Structures are given as C-alpha cells and as structure tokens.
Amino acid sequence: MRKAQRLRAFLLEKPVLLSFVLAVFAVLLVYSDVLWRWNGLLYDWNLRYWWRSPPEDVVIVAIDEYSLDQIGRWPWPRQTHAAVVDRLTTVGAKAIALDIILPNRAQLIPVLMNAWHKLFKTVDELFCRYCLSNATLTVR
C-alpha cells in the first residue's frame, strides 16, 4: 500500500510525466484489440436489446431469397432498380433510401438516373445531370 501511495504522490507532483504516461496508455488502448472487442460487444448488445420495429408508415423493401429466385442472382440490372424506384414513386413514397452494394464498376444507366431525377427534382438535379452526361463514375 505504501508503494502505491508513493507512486501516486510522485505522479501527481509531476504533471508532465503523468500526461505522458496517460498518453502512452491511451495509444496502447487505441492500437490494441481491447477497444474493438468492447465496441463489438456493446454494439451487439445494443442491437439485441434496443431493437424496435419501424413505424407503421415505413415500408422496408428487402432483397430476400424469394426476390433472388424470381429475379435472378445478384447483381441485378440497373433497370430493375429503376423499376423499383418508379413503382415506389407511383404509389406515393415520400422518401426512398437505397442501401445496396453494387459490386462492379458499372456504368450508370440513364434509365435509373431518369427515375431518380423524377423523384428528386431539385436536390439531385446536378448529380443526375452529371451522371447522365458521363458514361461512367469511378468508384474507389
């Protein structure tokens, strides 16, 4: 106990040394797997215990096994995405978010960009014009 008190007194008398020791400790924590493991555990716990259903006026259109059986394997043609955006717009969707990965460096098809442009008249106008005028978009 006496050694711990002496070490504490020594570090408190030397704030620069204490700062250095804390900085080294912080760097070691950041570059070790300890924080990543705790982050993963807390994230999993959060998803498990704080999950809630979306509101009734929210519809999630998911890509499931039935969709893959009906349309075919992934990736689907851009015309398929455009048809979904057109259909959702037709039935009165107020917001559409696409959370999909398009794995290949594909050319942006004008059909998809036109459907997107119909949905977003002002916000994405410049983006759609850019995409329609350029055949490809480099994805990094």
Tab-separated table of C-alpha atoms in Angstrom:
chain	number	residue	atom	x	y	z
A	1	MET	CA	0.000	0.000	0.000
A	2	ARG	CA	2.861	2.295	0.812
A	3	LYS	CA	4.383	1.860	-2.673
A	4	ALA	CA	1.089	2.749	-4.338
A	5	GLN	CA	0.813	5.933	-2.287
A	6	ARG	CA	4.377	6.935	-3.147
A	7	LEU	CA	3.792	6.285	-6.866
A	8	ARG	CA	0.586	8.322	-6.778
A	9	ALA	CA	2.291	11.212	-4.992
A	10	PHE	CA	5.209	11.076	-7.439
A	11	LEU	CA	2.924	11.206	-10.496
A	12	LEU	CA	0.760	13.977	-9.067
A	13	GLU	CA	3.833	16.099	-8.362
A	14	LYS	CA	4.979	15.757	-11.965
A	15	PRO	CA	2.025	16.643	-14.260
A	16	VAL	CA	4.123	16.360	-17.448
A	17	LEU	CA	5.136	12.813	-16.575
A	18	LEU	CA	1.549	11.950	-15.692
A	19	SER	CA	0.365	13.363	-19.026
A	20	PHE	CA	2.978	11.326	-20.877
A	21	VAL	CA	2.037	8.121	-19.058
A	22	LEU	CA	-1.665	8.690	-19.786
A	23	ALA	CA	-0.922	9.436	-23.456
A	24	VAL	CA	1.106	6.231	-23.815
A	25	PHE	CA	-1.685	4.284	-22.117
A	26	ALA	CA	-4.281	5.827	-24.465
A	27	VAL	CA	-2.203	4.986	-27.553
A	28	LEU	CA	-1.762	1.410	-26.371
A	29	LEU	CA	-5.515	1.101	-25.845
A	30	VAL	CA	-6.307	2.510	-29.272
A	31	TYR	CA	-3.885	0.225	-31.104
A	32	SER	CA	-4.760	-2.911	-29.180
A	33	ASP	CA	-7.816	-5.044	-29.863
A	34	VAL	CA	-9.299	-4.343	-26.446
A	35	LEU	CA	-11.388	-1.352	-27.529
A	36	TRP	CA	-12.505	-3.036	-30.758
A	37	ARG	CA	-13.712	-6.092	-28.878
A	38	TRP	CA	-15.605	-3.982	-26.348
A	39	ASN	CA	-17.069	-1.875	-29.146
A	40	GLY	CA	-18.298	-5.010	-30.907
A	41	LEU	CA	-19.790	-6.444	-27.734
A	42	LEU	CA	-21.574	-3.198	-26.882
A	43	TYR	CA	-22.846	-2.841	-30.447
A	44	ASP	CA	-24.229	-6.399	-30.443
A	45	TRP	CA	-25.860	-5.856	-27.059
A	46	ASN	CA	-27.368	-2.572	-28.254
A	47	LEU	CA	-28.874	-4.196	-31.341
A	48	ARG	CA	-30.245	-7.106	-29.358
A	49	TYR	CA	-31.859	-5.167	-26.510
A	50	TRP	CA	-32.762	-1.798	-28.036
A	51	TRP	CA	-34.172	-3.027	-31.343
A	52	ARG	CA	-37.583	-1.690	-32.280
A	53	SER	CA	-39.966	-2.135	-35.171
A	54	PRO	CA	-40.225	0.629	-37.763
A	55	PRO	CA	-43.301	2.883	-37.633
A	56	GLU	CA	-46.402	1.718	-39.489
A	57	ASP	CA	-45.980	4.313	-42.239
A	58	VAL	CA	-42.489	2.992	-43.069
A	59	VAL	CA	-42.162	0.135	-45.538
A	60	ILE	CA	-38.885	-1.718	-45.951
A	61	VAL	CA	-38.440	-3.337	-49.345
A	62	ALA	CA	-35.827	-6.044	-48.820
A	63	ILE	CA	-33.905	-8.309	-51.135
A	64	ASP	CA	-34.702	-11.796	-49.867
A	65	GLU	CA	-34.485	-15.375	-51.124
A	66	TYR	CA	-37.862	-15.082	-52.869
A	67	SER	CA	-36.654	-11.986	-54.761
A	68	LEU	CA	-33.457	-13.755	-55.771
A	69	ASP	CA	-35.482	-16.761	-57.001
A	70	GLN	CA	-37.829	-14.540	-59.031
A	71	ILE	CA	-35.369	-12.008	-60.481
A	72	GLY	CA	-32.115	-13.943	-60.519
A	73	ARG	CA	-28.756	-13.776	-58.831
A	74	TRP	CA	-27.085	-10.578	-57.733
A	75	PRO	CA	-26.122	-8.081	-59.117
A	76	TRP	CA	-29.372	-7.165	-60.790
A	77	PRO	CA	-29.550	-4.913	-63.845
A	78	ARG	CA	-29.878	-1.197	-63.133
A	79	GLN	CA	-33.218	-1.256	-64.961
A	80	THR	CA	-34.566	-3.403	-62.110
A	81	HIS	CA	-33.560	-0.771	-59.555
A	82	ALA	CA	-35.091	1.921	-61.773
A	83	ALA	CA	-38.360	-0.031	-61.968
A	84	VAL	CA	-38.484	-0.302	-58.168
A	85	VAL	CA	-37.845	3.439	-57.767
A	86	ASP	CA	-40.548	4.208	-60.374
A	87	ARG	CA	-43.035	1.886	-58.658
A	88	LEU	CA	-42.378	3.359	-55.221
A	89	THR	CA	-42.772	6.864	-56.639
A	90	THR	CA	-46.038	5.890	-58.337
A	91	VAL	CA	-47.560	4.559	-55.115
A	92	GLY	CA	-46.652	7.774	-53.288
A	93	ALA	CA	-43.426	7.126	-51.415
A	94	LYS	CA	-42.289	10.285	-49.638
A	95	ALA	CA	-38.718	9.066	-49.182
A	96	ILE	CA	-36.647	6.320	-50.759
A	97	ALA	CA	-33.269	5.146	-49.499
A	98	LEU	CA	-31.257	2.561	-51.394
A	99	ASP	CA	-28.881	0.639	-49.141
A	100	ILE	CA	-27.354	-1.732	-51.653
A	101	ILE	CA	-23.853	-2.560	-52.786
A	102	LEU	CA	-23.229	-2.526	-56.500
A	103	PRO	CA	-20.033	-4.580	-56.638
A	104	ASN	CA	-18.859	-3.924	-60.163
A	105	ARG	CA	-17.624	-0.678	-61.629
A	106	ALA	CA	-20.798	-0.389	-63.587
A	107	GLN	CA	-21.867	2.278	-65.954
A	108	LEU	CA	-24.709	4.337	-64.594
A	109	ILE	CA	-27.698	3.521	-66.740
A	110	PRO	CA	-29.730	6.567	-67.864
A	111	VAL	CA	-32.972	4.707	-67.029
A	112	LEU	CA	-32.021	4.574	-63.331
A	113	MET	CA	-30.829	8.168	-63.308
A	114	ASN	CA	-34.028	9.345	-65.031
A	115	ALA	CA	-36.143	7.529	-62.436
A	116	TRP	CA	-34.060	9.050	-59.666
A	117	HIS	CA	-34.331	12.508	-61.271
A	118	LYS	CA	-38.131	12.258	-61.390
A	119	LEU	CA	-38.128	11.569	-57.675
A	120	PHE	CA	-35.722	14.342	-56.684
A	121	LYS	CA	-36.397	17.374	-58.853
A	122	THR	CA	-34.142	19.834	-57.045
A	123	VAL	CA	-31.678	18.185	-54.697
A	124	ASP	CA	-30.183	15.698	-57.116
A	125	GLU	CA	-30.653	17.639	-60.331
A	126	LEU	CA	-26.974	18.467	-60.718
A	127	PHE	CA	-25.931	14.945	-59.727
A	128	CYS	CA	-28.317	13.384	-62.257
A	129	ARG	CA	-27.152	15.743	-64.996
A	130	TYR	CA	-23.565	14.795	-64.204
A	131	CYS	CA	-24.371	11.080	-64.258
A	132	LEU	CA	-26.342	11.313	-67.492
A	133	SER	CA	-23.598	13.286	-69.233
A	134	ASN	CA	-20.772	10.990	-68.086
A	135	ALA	CA	-20.897	7.349	-69.068
A	136	THR	CA	-19.055	6.057	-66.033
A	137	LEU	CA	-18.456	7.056	-62.464
A	138	THR	CA	-15.228	5.919	-60.870
A	139	VAL	CA	-15.846	4.096	-57.613
A	140	ARG	CA	-12.895	3.850	-55.231
